[in-house]
Amino acid sequence: MKLSGNNRLKINLVISGISALTWLLLLVNPGQIMTIEHCHVSAAGPSATSLKMLLEMNPVSSQLIGWGLMVVAMMLPKLILPIQSIYIQSLRRYRLPCALVFVLGYLTAWMAAGVLMVGVIIGFNLLMPGSYIPALGVFIIAVIWQFSPLKQRFLNRGHEHYTLPAFGWPAYRGSLVFGLMHGVWCIGSGWALMLFPMLLPQGHNLAMILVTYIMIAEHLEHPAALTWRVRVPLRLWRYTVAQTQMRLERLQG
Amino acid sequence: MTTFKRRNAWNNNGTFDNPDLLWYARAVRVMQAKPIADATSWWFYAAIHGQYLVNNGSGAPPTGYPNWTDISYIPPGANLSALPPQNVYQTFWDQCQHGSWFFPPWHRGYLVALENLLRTIIVEELGGPSDWALPYWNYLSQAAPGNQNQIPPAFTVKTLPDGSPNPLYVPQRYGPNGDGNVYIEVGPDNPNNPKANDECQLDTIYSESSPGQPGTGNLYGYYYGGQETGFSHSNGGFGDLESNPHNFVHVMVGGFDGDTWTDPNAQETKEGLMSDPPVAGLDPIFYLHHANIDRMWDAWNVTGNNSNPGDASWLKGPTANGNSQFAMPMDAAGTPWYYTPADVNSTTSLRFYGTVYSYTYDDLSLTSYETDVQPKSGNLAARLTSLGAPAAEKNVQMSGQRKHELIGANAGSLSLSSGETDAVVKLDAPSWNLVSKSLKNASVSNLPDEVFLQLENVKGTNNSNFLSVFVNDKFVRSVALFGIRMASLQDGAHGGSGLTFTFNITNIIDELHLDGNTDLNALNVTIKTKNPLPKEDDITIDRISIYRVTQ
């Protein structure tokens, strides 16, 4: 069974709209929630005092809000297909609440990871404020991880077809577990890519845009063998080109 | 331009007196003498359909049979340890399109490429006829000699007329009863003994959004060509042609060794080659079976006057959704012929590697089997009449704006037992009321809902089995589990989701409605396995669901 074109379009527009608005917020960066401000003390080296000042200038709560916004902006488009799947699997009145519970589960997983990630970011800023070395190190790790069989395993798990209970609390519980597990597979495949832009002293936004494309595109590839190999996720690009061509052909009659 | 004619394999009693079969056997032998790294070898061509040799995004191959290294039919000369280059096998292998509206066109291109290769061998290497064409096995035929549901004898004798080994003989064919007698059970579908037939030929619409007049098969089947495959594909769209006879015949020919049902120590590894897509292409009967399926599709177009989809998403093939093109190798190095469904839309003007290829069949009768099962209503107008709607004009069109909506499901995963397994599928009262209302108020301007039952994510390894489905003790139909092992591989193309089967139960719901059962809160679904399940070979179903389709 399949979802009607109208419902698919609505889901696409709502999710893309929320993601776009969040991107706007991130680019405006109110209250510097997306960047770490450094205190002069930290330049003298790591110490309890400099950590304290760093945390005063960059409270963990605002760092987590920034992390959450980044996850929403970057990852929400990845949820279009699972949310479509929830819609077609659910009774009509359960569709929206189950989709929301799914997103809640998904974001919960990423926020739990965010606690660790923000800790790592603050730690690097304390040890090497303004340095590109941490970003470079994570970039190298991300490249190695990118081509590893372990990453492929997480990507493959992200393709698992969850079947949801249809009625009552089990429907919500199933959606929550689906969201949590989908989040775990996403974190497993994309943690290094997500960390990289956060460690860049400059060029943060551009890196985020690139990473977003890679993460969405690789999520849309088919499951693959668990081997070391260079993966270039081109399916999204090919799909976009083909669909554009088809629309142009239709317009030309 | 020559129009090649594909003829009945049962000509000259299906023996090697039929020259089409004799030349086929000789050319197959030439292909089988080549190693798998050669793109014109039999082994390479079989792997185009599917293979259990290397994980090519298809899931890890099984250990032991049916891994290709454990199949005795493959000789050492195939040299399975020396695979073609990775980029070559990634382009060509594991392409078979199942559970999709691309099932008919992909297989048509596959047969044309093989037929062309075999003819080249027959003409250039063996000095045979230049008009040779692939024969077909019409197991549904009731014409003389009357036993055409038996596999042609040329596939069961061990030697060719010259005394050399017969390459068409495959030991791993067990037949529908597991006793090595290979034939097709033909007749009206039967819950105790599923049978192949050509009721699908009564369909009039290729897929849900294709143009056409709604007819028997569409109201009570699941369209002719299969589910419209989009960006996201869940392996759940077997069209009526693919479901029966295609899947049925695969499983009946391959079967598995009947010892498995009585010997507690027997392994289900004794499944026949034809039962499982990644090994099916190894068996030479595969291509005669598919020639018959292709013949039926051609007859559906030509004699039945039915149309294929005109939608660009079908005409352009999987590339419309960012997937790989259909590709067949033209030479030993693997020079590709890329094709789309549009290229193979017609058998007489087929675009083949920069030229036009033309073939036809000596018999394009719409049906071969005189089916005595006629669904209660033949078309939408008749359905409306049966529901007591005001007199409908003939030829009522099906809506193009159909919406699918879940209205009920069972609770939790179901593990099947040998024999019958029951499940209660709870109906959602508000949703069910909408269905009841639509049936009650049915009219031409207010078309009644259709209702579908879905077995979601059916997983296991027992390809050579059938499930017969009943709703409230009324038999719906049977399905064959062809491909279940492959579809259940966790790192495979479908994410280990297994197979999903969709059953149109509109006529049963209509009957319940007409019998006054309007306040249903559940449907009782019974699923019956044809054969006992081998030990440690569970079949599970993640969910049984009921959908309404509004028009």
GROMACS .gro file of C-alpha atoms in nm, chain B residues 75-505:
model
  431
  328PRO     CA    1   3.118  -2.772  -1.300
  329PRO     CA    2   3.473  -2.688  -1.189
  330GLY     CA    3   3.530  -2.521  -1.528
  331ALA     CA    4   3.304  -2.236  -1.417
  332ASN     CA    5   3.600  -2.133  -1.201
  333LEU     CA    6   3.389  -1.961  -0.938
  334SER     CA    7   3.695  -1.849  -0.746
  335ALA     CA    8   3.794  -1.608  -1.025
  336LEU     CA    9   3.514  -1.355  -1.037
  337PRO     CA   10   3.486  -1.082  -1.298
  338PRO     CA   11   3.615  -0.737  -1.196
  339GLN     CA   12   3.407  -0.575  -0.923
  340ASN     CA   13   3.286  -0.290  -1.145
  341VAL     CA   14   3.161  -0.547  -1.398
  342TYR     CA   15   2.965  -0.758  -1.154
  343GLN     CA   16   2.830  -0.447  -0.983
  344THR     CA   17   2.690  -0.334  -1.318
  345PHE     CA   18   2.531  -0.660  -1.422
  346TRP     CA   19   2.462  -0.897  -1.135
  347ASP     CA   20   2.162  -0.917  -0.904
  348GLN     CA   21   1.932  -0.712  -1.122
  349CYS     CA   22   1.612  -0.917  -1.111
  350GLN     CA   23   1.307  -0.699  -1.062
  351HIS     CA   24   1.053  -0.868  -0.840
  352GLY     CA   25   0.755  -0.729  -0.651
  353SER     CA   26   0.759  -0.434  -0.885
  354TRP     CA   27   0.597  -0.303  -1.204
  355PHE     CA   28   0.936  -0.348  -1.368
  356PHE     CA   29   0.906  -0.725  -1.342
  357PRO     CA   30   0.774  -0.779  -1.701
  358PRO     CA   31   1.004  -0.538  -1.891
  359TRP     CA   32   1.327  -0.627  -1.711
  360HIS     CA   33   1.278  -0.997  -1.780
  361ARG     CA   34   1.189  -0.925  -2.144
  362GLY     CA   35   1.525  -0.754  -2.196
  363TYR     CA   36   1.703  -1.034  -2.012
  364LEU     CA   37   1.553  -1.296  -2.245
  365VAL     CA   38   1.628  -1.094  -2.559
  366ALA     CA   39   1.994  -1.054  -2.463
  367LEU     CA   40   2.029  -1.426  -2.388
  368GLU     CA   41   1.839  -1.530  -2.701
  369ASN     CA   42   2.061  -1.310  -2.915
  370LEU     CA   43   2.372  -1.456  -2.755
  371LEU     CA   44   2.250  -1.814  -2.795
  372ARG     CA   45   2.159  -1.750  -3.160
  373THR     CA   46   2.503  -1.608  -3.228
  374ILE     CA   47   2.655  -1.926  -3.084
  375ILE     CA   48   2.412  -2.148  -3.278
  376VAL     CA   49   2.485  -1.975  -3.608
  377GLU     CA   50   2.853  -1.887  -3.579
  378GLU     CA   51   2.992  -2.171  -3.369
  379LEU     CA   52   2.750  -2.458  -3.426
  380GLY     CA   53   2.632  -2.390  -3.783
  381GLY     CA   54   2.268  -2.391  -3.682
  382PRO     CA   55   1.963  -2.204  -3.812
  383SER     CA   56   1.983  -1.826  -3.825
  384ASP     CA   57   1.616  -1.790  -3.730
  385TRP     CA   58   1.644  -1.987  -3.409
  386ALA     CA   59   1.442  -1.838  -3.124
  387LEU     CA   60   1.396  -1.927  -2.761
  388PRO     CA   61   1.115  -2.181  -2.713
  389TYR     CA   62   0.857  -2.135  -2.440
  390TRP     CA   63   0.705  -2.386  -2.200
  391ASN     CA   64   0.331  -2.324  -2.178
  392TYR     CA   65   0.251  -2.536  -1.874
  393LEU     CA   66  -0.102  -2.394  -1.875
  394SER     CA   67  -0.184  -2.529  -2.219
  395GLN     CA   68  -0.459  -2.787  -2.255
  396ALA     CA   69  -0.394  -2.840  -2.623
  397ALA     CA   70  -0.265  -3.174  -2.755
  398PRO     CA   71  -0.064  -3.370  -2.650
  399GLY     CA   72  -0.237  -3.285  -2.324
  400ASN     CA   73   0.048  -3.322  -2.082
  401GLN     CA   74   0.215  -2.988  -2.138
  402ASN     CA   75   0.205  -2.915  -1.767
  403GLN     CA   76   0.487  -3.172  -1.743
  404ILE     CA   77   0.837  -3.037  -1.789
  405PRO     CA   78   0.938  -3.121  -2.151
  406PRO     CA   79   1.128  -3.452  -2.158
  407ALA     CA   80   1.433  -3.282  -2.311
  408PHE     CA   81   1.498  -3.139  -1.964
  409THR     CA   82   1.482  -3.470  -1.782
  410VAL     CA   83   1.688  -3.705  -1.999
  411LYS     CA   84   2.051  -3.730  -1.902
  412THR     CA   85   2.201  -3.739  -2.250
  413LEU     CA   86   2.164  -3.567  -2.583
  414PRO     CA   87   2.087  -3.780  -2.891
  415ASP     CA   88   2.463  -3.808  -2.956
  416GLY     CA   89   2.512  -3.962  -2.612
  417SER     CA   90   2.687  -3.664  -2.458
  418PRO     CA   91   2.568  -3.525  -2.122
  419ASN     CA   92   2.252  -3.316  -2.147
  420PRO     CA   93   2.316  -2.963  -2.012
  421LEU     CA   94   1.941  -2.912  -1.972
  422TYR     CA   95   1.921  -3.186  -1.710
  423VAL     CA   96   1.935  -3.045  -1.358
  424PRO     CA   97   1.921  -3.285  -1.063
  425GLN     CA   98   1.802  -3.013  -0.824
  426ARG     CA   99   1.442  -3.010  -0.944
  427TYR     CA  100   1.205  -3.176  -0.701
  428GLY     CA  101   0.860  -3.084  -0.835
  429PRO     CA  102   0.542  -2.992  -0.645
  430ASN     CA  103   0.534  -3.312  -0.439
  431GLY     CA  104   0.903  -3.333  -0.360
  432ASP     CA  105   0.941  -3.663  -0.546
  433GLY     CA  106   1.132  -3.547  -0.853
  434ASN     CA  107   0.824  -3.560  -1.077
  435VAL     CA  108   0.838  -3.211  -1.223
  436TYR     CA  109   0.507  -3.078  -1.340
  437ILE     CA  110   0.277  -2.785  -1.275
  438GLU     CA  111  -0.045  -2.821  -1.083
  439VAL     CA  112  -0.287  -2.636  -1.309
  440GLY     CA  113  -0.639  -2.533  -1.226
  441PRO     CA  114  -0.846  -2.300  -1.015
  442ASP     CA  115  -0.652  -2.191  -0.709
  443ASN     CA  116  -0.718  -2.438  -0.430
  444PRO     CA  117  -0.634  -2.385  -0.062
  445ASN     CA  118  -0.538  -2.749  -0.013
  446ASN     CA  119  -0.328  -2.768  -0.323
  447PRO     CA  120  -0.240  -2.429  -0.477
  448LYS     CA  121  -0.260  -2.439  -0.855
  449ALA     CA  122  -0.124  -2.223  -1.133
  450ASN     CA  123  -0.363  -2.065  -1.378
  451ASP     CA  124  -0.395  -1.765  -1.606
  452GLU     CA  125  -0.671  -1.572  -1.434
  453CYS     CA  126  -0.430  -1.280  -1.436
  454GLN     CA  127  -0.495  -1.250  -1.809
  455LEU     CA  128  -0.843  -1.120  -1.723
  456ASP     CA  129  -0.689  -0.811  -1.564
  457THR     CA  130  -0.733  -0.495  -1.763
  458ILE     CA  131  -0.509  -0.248  -1.584
  459TYR     CA  132  -0.132  -0.277  -1.559
  460SER     CA  133  -0.089  -0.088  -1.234
  461GLU     CA  134  -0.289   0.132  -1.003
  462SER     CA  135  -0.257   0.460  -1.191
  463SER     CA  136  -0.240   0.311  -1.540
  464PRO     CA  137  -0.519   0.390  -1.780
  465GLY     CA  138  -0.777   0.124  -1.849
  466GLN     CA  139  -1.117  -0.008  -1.776
  467PRO     CA  140  -1.150  -0.163  -1.432
  468GLY     CA  141  -1.220  -0.531  -1.479
  469THR     CA  142  -1.232  -0.860  -1.304
  470GLY     CA  143  -0.871  -0.891  -1.208
  471ASN     CA  144  -0.840  -0.536  -1.091
  472LEU     CA  145  -1.136  -0.553  -0.863
  473TYR     CA  146  -1.037  -0.886  -0.717
  474GLY     CA  147  -0.665  -0.907  -0.787
  475TYR     CA  148  -0.374  -0.665  -0.749
  476TYR     CA  149  -0.321  -0.536  -1.103
  477TYR     CA  150  -0.139  -0.708  -1.383
  478GLY     CA  151   0.214  -0.573  -1.375
  479GLY     CA  152   0.280  -0.499  -1.010
  480GLN     CA  153   0.323  -0.215  -0.768
  481GLU     CA  154   0.440   0.118  -0.902
  482THR     CA  155   0.794   0.132  -0.775
  483GLY     CA  156   0.891   0.477  -0.653
  484PHE     CA  157   1.188   0.613  -0.465
  485SER     CA  158   1.112   0.394  -0.171
  486HIS     CA  159   1.038   0.032  -0.259
  487SER     CA  160   0.929  -0.221  -0.003
  488ASN     CA  161   0.924  -0.547  -0.200
  489GLY     CA  162   0.551  -0.570  -0.155
  490GLY     CA  163   0.401  -0.530  -0.495
  491PHE     CA  164   0.362  -0.861  -0.672
  492GLY     CA  165   0.134  -0.805  -0.968
  493ASP     CA  166  -0.107  -1.079  -1.068
  494LEU     CA  167   0.114  -1.207  -1.354
  495GLU     CA  168   0.413  -1.232  -1.124
  496SER     CA  169   0.222  -1.388  -0.838
  497ASN     CA  170   0.041  -1.659  -1.034
  498PRO     CA  171   0.159  -1.823  -1.256
  499HIS     CA  172   0.517  -1.689  -1.233
  500ASN     CA  173   0.594  -1.747  -0.866
  501PHE     CA  174   0.385  -2.063  -0.851
  502VAL     CA  175   0.572  -2.225  -1.138
  503HIS     CA  176   0.912  -2.140  -0.991
  504VAL     CA  177   0.825  -2.307  -0.664
  505MET     CA  178   0.654  -2.608  -0.821
  506VAL     CA  179   0.948  -2.682  -1.050
  507GLY     CA  180   1.216  -2.628  -0.786
  508GLY     CA  181   1.028  -2.765  -0.489
  509PHE     CA  182   1.231  -2.934  -0.226
  510ASP     CA  183   1.326  -3.286  -0.154
  511GLY     CA  184   1.021  -3.447   0.006
  512ASP     CA  185   1.242  -3.632   0.253
  513THR     CA  186   1.251  -3.304   0.443
  514TRP     CA  187   0.888  -3.351   0.542
  515THR     CA  188   0.932  -3.696   0.688
  516ASP     CA  189   1.296  -3.719   0.791
  517PRO     CA  190   1.360  -3.517   1.109
  518ASN     CA  191   1.731  -3.499   1.026
  519ALA     CA  192   1.683  -3.372   0.673
  520GLN     CA  193   1.789  -3.016   0.598
  521GLU     CA  194   1.585  -2.761   0.409
  522THR     CA  195   1.901  -2.705   0.207
  523LYS     CA  196   1.752  -2.953  -0.037
  524GLU     CA  197   1.549  -2.686  -0.209
  525GLY     CA  198   1.547  -2.697  -0.590
  526LEU     CA  199   1.725  -2.430  -0.791
  527MET     CA  200   1.411  -2.280  -0.943
  528SER     CA  201   1.268  -2.208  -0.598
  529ASP     CA  202   1.510  -1.931  -0.511
  530PRO     CA  203   1.586  -1.625  -0.733
  531PRO     CA  204   1.965  -1.617  -0.677
  532VAL     CA  205   2.000  -1.974  -0.805
  533ALA     CA  206   1.699  -1.997  -1.038
  534GLY     CA  207   1.882  -1.860  -1.342
  535LEU     CA  208   2.122  -2.155  -1.332
  536ASP     CA  209   1.844  -2.390  -1.445
  537PRO     CA  210   1.790  -2.386  -1.825
  538ILE     CA  211   1.414  -2.433  -1.776
  539PHE     CA  212   1.409  -2.086  -1.617
  540TYR     CA  213   1.432  -1.917  -1.956
  541LEU     CA  214   1.150  -2.124  -2.110
  542HIS     CA  215   0.932  -2.044  -1.812
  543HIS     CA  216   1.004  -1.675  -1.853
  544ALA     CA  217   0.947  -1.694  -2.228
  545ASN     CA  218   0.597  -1.814  -2.140
  546ILE     CA  219   0.546  -1.530  -1.894
  547ASP     CA  220   0.666  -1.289  -2.164
  548ARG     CA  221   0.429  -1.454  -2.412
  549MET     CA  222   0.141  -1.400  -2.171
  550TRP     CA  223   0.232  -1.033  -2.134
  551ASP     CA  224   0.250  -0.997  -2.513
  552ALA     CA  225  -0.087  -1.170  -2.551
  553TRP     CA  226  -0.230  -0.941  -2.282
  554ASN     CA  227  -0.121  -0.644  -2.493
  555VAL     CA  228  -0.188  -0.775  -2.842
  556THR     CA  229  -0.488  -1.004  -2.802
  557GLY     CA  230  -0.632  -0.859  -2.485
  558ASN     CA  231  -0.580  -0.509  -2.620
  559ASN     CA  232  -0.454  -0.386  -2.284
  560SER     CA  233  -0.206  -0.102  -2.244
  561ASN     CA  234   0.121  -0.079  -2.063
  562PRO     CA  235   0.177   0.229  -1.846
  563GLY     CA  236   0.239   0.557  -2.026
  564ASP     CA  237   0.385   0.714  -1.714
  565ALA     CA  238   0.743   0.835  -1.752
  566SER     CA  239   0.828   0.672  -1.418
  567TRP     CA  240   0.766   0.335  -1.584
  568LEU     CA  241   0.891   0.415  -1.934
  569LYS     CA  242   1.227   0.541  -1.806
  570GLY     CA  243   1.271   0.254  -1.563
  571PRO     CA  244   1.446   0.267  -1.227
  572THR     CA  245   1.665   0.560  -1.335
  573ALA     CA  246   1.360   0.785  -1.286
  574ASN     CA  247   1.416   0.729  -0.916
  575GLY     CA  248   1.793   0.750  -0.915
  576ASN     CA  249   1.851   0.375  -0.944
  577SER     CA  250   2.075   0.184  -1.184
  578GLN     CA  251   1.980   0.125  -1.544
  579PHE     CA  252   1.887  -0.220  -1.671
  580ALA     CA  253   2.204  -0.358  -1.830
  581MET     CA  254   2.288  -0.674  -2.024
  582PRO     CA  255   2.636  -0.774  -2.144
  583MET     CA  256   2.689  -0.795  -2.519
  584ASP     CA  257   3.031  -0.960  -2.522
  585ALA     CA  258   3.280  -1.147  -2.305
  586ALA     CA  259   3.426  -0.826  -2.166
  587GLY     CA  260   3.084  -0.701  -2.062
  588THR     CA  261   3.005  -0.420  -2.306
  589PRO     CA  262   2.662  -0.317  -2.180
  590TRP     CA  263   2.329  -0.280  -2.353
  591TYR     CA  264   2.136  -0.039  -2.135
  592TYR     CA  265   1.761  -0.043  -2.176
  593THR     CA  266   1.442   0.097  -2.036
  594PRO     CA  267   1.086  -0.039  -2.027
  595ALA     CA  268   1.010   0.200  -2.316
  596ASP     CA  269   1.272   0.015  -2.525
  597VAL     CA  270   1.099  -0.320  -2.473
  598ASN     CA  271   0.739  -0.201  -2.476
  599SER     CA  272   0.666  -0.396  -2.792
  600THR     CA  273   0.817  -0.725  -2.906
  601THR     CA  274   0.811  -0.629  -3.273
  602SER     CA  275   0.984  -0.292  -3.242
  603LEU     CA  276   1.218  -0.352  -2.958
  604ARG     CA  277   1.518  -0.118  -2.934
  605PHE     CA  278   1.816  -0.345  -2.886
  606TYR     CA  279   2.171  -0.214  -2.866
  607GLY     CA  280   2.128   0.050  -3.136
  608THR     CA  281   1.912  -0.160  -3.363
  609VAL     CA  282   1.554  -0.282  -3.387
  610TYR     CA  283   1.481  -0.635  -3.272
  611SER     CA  284   1.159  -0.811  -3.354
  612TYR     CA  285   1.009  -1.133  -3.230
  613THR     CA  286   0.668  -1.285  -3.177
  614TYR     CA  287   0.509  -1.606  -3.055
  615ASP     CA  288   0.334  -1.878  -3.250
  616ASP     CA  289   0.046  -1.858  -3.003
  617LEU     CA  290  -0.085  -1.532  -2.863
  618SER     CA  291  -0.409  -1.663  -2.719
  619LEU     CA  292  -0.505  -1.453  -2.421
  620THR     CA  293  -0.560  -1.758  -2.204
  621SER     CA  294  -0.454  -2.120  -2.236
  622TYR     CA  295  -0.635  -2.271  -1.944
  623GLU     CA  296  -1.014  -2.282  -1.953
  624THR     CA  297  -1.057  -2.150  -1.605
  625ASP     CA  298  -1.389  -2.239  -1.449
  626VAL     CA  299  -1.354  -1.987  -1.170
  627GLN     CA  300  -1.518  -1.658  -1.247
  628PRO     CA  301  -1.520  -1.391  -0.981
  629LYS     CA  302  -1.863  -1.287  -0.872
  630SER     CA  303  -1.855  -0.957  -1.053
  631GLY     CA  304  -1.674  -0.884  -1.373
  632ASN     CA  305  -1.642  -0.510  -1.353
  633LEU     CA  306  -1.719  -0.207  -1.146
  634ALA     CA  307  -2.066  -0.161  -1.290
  635ALA     CA  308  -2.155  -0.518  -1.194
  636ARG     CA  309  -2.019  -0.460  -0.846
  637LEU     CA  310  -2.233  -0.153  -0.804
  638THR     CA  311  -2.537  -0.348  -0.915
  639SER     CA  312  -2.462  -0.626  -0.668
  640LEU     CA  313  -2.437  -0.367  -0.392
  641GLY     CA  314  -2.781  -0.241  -0.480
  642ALA     CA  315  -2.663   0.087  -0.626
  643PRO     CA  316  -2.886   0.268  -0.873
  644ALA     CA  317  -2.851   0.136  -1.225
  645ALA     CA  318  -2.497   0.210  -1.331
  646GLU     CA  319  -2.384   0.283  -1.678
  647LYS     CA  320  -2.143   0.033  -1.819
  648ASN     CA  321  -1.774   0.105  -1.820
  649VAL     CA  322  -1.753   0.297  -1.495
  650GLN     CA  323  -1.403   0.438  -1.462
  651MET     CA  324  -1.188   0.376  -1.160
  652SER     CA  325  -1.085   0.694  -0.984
  653GLY     CA  326  -0.738   0.832  -1.038
  654GLN     CA  327  -0.734   0.981  -0.687
  655ARG     CA  328  -0.729   0.671  -0.475
  656LYS     CA  329  -0.628   0.693  -0.111
  657HIS     CA  330  -0.500   0.403   0.098
  658GLU     CA  331  -0.577   0.400   0.467
  659LEU     CA  332  -0.518   0.147   0.743
  660ILE     CA  333  -0.840   0.031   0.908
  661GLY     CA  334  -0.722  -0.263   1.116
  662ALA     CA  335  -0.435  -0.486   1.216
  663ASN     CA  336  -0.346  -0.780   1.435
  664ALA     CA  337  -0.139  -0.741   1.749
  665GLY     CA  338   0.225  -0.840   1.726
  666SER     CA  339   0.436  -1.065   1.511
  667LEU     CA  340   0.299  -1.402   1.410
  668SER     CA  341   0.505  -1.719   1.382
  669LEU     CA  342   0.346  -1.969   1.146
  670SER     CA  343   0.302  -2.334   1.228
  671SER     CA  344   0.287  -2.617   0.978
  672GLY     CA  345  -0.073  -2.630   0.867
  673GLU     CA  346  -0.309  -2.360   0.982
  674THR     CA  347  -0.238  -2.054   1.195
  675ASP     CA  348  -0.517  -1.820   1.303
  676ALA     CA  349  -0.499  -1.451   1.373
  677VAL     CA  350  -0.756  -1.200   1.485
  678VAL     CA  351  -0.729  -0.876   1.292
  679LYS     CA  352  -0.899  -0.603   1.491
  680LEU     CA  353  -1.091  -0.342   1.295
  681ASP     CA  354  -1.092   0.019   1.398
  682ALA     CA  355  -1.459   0.110   1.454
  683PRO     CA  356  -1.454   0.466   1.310
  684SER     CA  357  -1.260   0.353   1.003
  685TRP     CA  358  -1.477   0.046   0.951
  686ASN     CA  359  -1.788   0.260   0.970
  687LEU     CA  360  -1.656   0.460   0.677
  688VAL     CA  361  -1.620   0.140   0.473
  689SER     CA  362  -1.970   0.027   0.567
  690LYS     CA  363  -2.108   0.367   0.476
  691SER     CA  364  -1.933   0.365   0.139
  692LEU     CA  365  -2.080   0.023   0.059
  693LYS     CA  366  -2.424   0.130   0.176
  694ASN     CA  367  -2.420   0.451  -0.024
  695ALA     CA  368  -2.245   0.309  -0.329
  696SER     CA  369  -2.327   0.479  -0.655
  697VAL     CA  370  -2.154   0.583  -0.974
  698SER     CA  371  -2.074   0.920  -0.825
  699ASN     CA  372  -1.983   0.773  -0.488
  700LEU     CA  373  -1.773   0.469  -0.568
  701PRO     CA  374  -1.750   0.211  -0.289
  702ASP     CA  375  -1.425   0.145  -0.108
  703GLU     CA  376  -1.208  -0.147  -0.197
  704VAL     CA  377  -1.053  -0.346   0.087
  705PHE     CA  378  -0.712  -0.510   0.094
  706LEU     CA  379  -0.545  -0.747   0.335
  707GLN     CA  380  -0.170  -0.730   0.370
  708LEU     CA  381   0.077  -0.980   0.514
  709GLU     CA  382   0.364  -0.749   0.603
  710ASN     CA  383   0.727  -0.854   0.619
  711VAL     CA  384   0.689  -1.230   0.575
  712LYS     CA  385   1.035  -1.364   0.660
  713GLY     CA  386   1.205  -1.701   0.647
  714THR     CA  387   1.412  -1.923   0.422
  715ASN     CA  388   1.150  -2.168   0.295
  716ASN     CA  389   1.106  -2.047  -0.066
  717SER     CA  390   0.935  -2.361  -0.187
  718ASN     CA  391   0.618  -2.332   0.010
  719PHE     CA  392   0.276  -2.176  -0.036
  720LEU     CA  393   0.052  -1.983   0.199
  721SER     CA  394  -0.322  -2.000   0.150
  722VAL     CA  395  -0.515  -1.717   0.311
  723PHE     CA  396  -0.872  -1.724   0.444
  724VAL     CA  397  -1.079  -1.439   0.583
  725ASN     CA  398  -1.368  -1.544   0.805
  726ASP     CA  399  -1.333  -1.896   0.662
  727LYS     CA  400  -1.363  -1.772   0.303
  728PHE     CA  401  -1.068  -1.861   0.084
  729VAL     CA  402  -0.894  -1.555  -0.064
  730ARG     CA  403  -0.605  -1.700  -0.262
  731SER     CA  404  -0.265  -1.862  -0.228
  732VAL     CA  405   0.081  -1.714  -0.268
  733ALA     CA  406   0.415  -1.881  -0.330
  734LEU     CA  407   0.712  -1.783  -0.117
  735PHE     CA  408   0.952  -1.754  -0.410
  736GLY     CA  409   1.231  -1.518  -0.300
  737ILE     CA  410   1.166  -1.517   0.073
  738ARG     CA  411   1.521  -1.619   0.167
  739MET     CA  412   1.680  -1.346  -0.041
  740ALA     CA  413   1.434  -1.082   0.080
  741SER     CA  414   1.503  -1.174   0.443
  742LEU     CA  415   1.880  -1.124   0.424
  743GLN     CA  416   1.954  -0.845   0.665
  744ASP     CA  417   2.210  -0.655   0.460
  745GLY     CA  418   2.029  -0.719   0.135
  746ALA     CA  419   1.867  -0.473  -0.100
  747HIS     CA  420   1.540  -0.471   0.092
  748GLY     CA  421   1.691  -0.430   0.436
  749GLY     CA  422   1.586  -0.778   0.545
  750SER     CA  423   1.219  -0.688   0.536
  751GLY     CA  424   1.110  -1.014   0.375
  752LEU     CA  425   0.815  -1.029   0.139
  753THR     CA  426   0.489  -0.840   0.168
  754PHE     CA  427   0.176  -0.982   0.008
  755THR     CA  428  -0.130  -0.777  -0.076
  756PHE     CA  429  -0.468  -0.946  -0.122
  757ASN     CA  430  -0.773  -0.778  -0.262
  758ILE     CA  431  -1.056  -0.893  -0.032
   0.00000   0.00000   0.00000
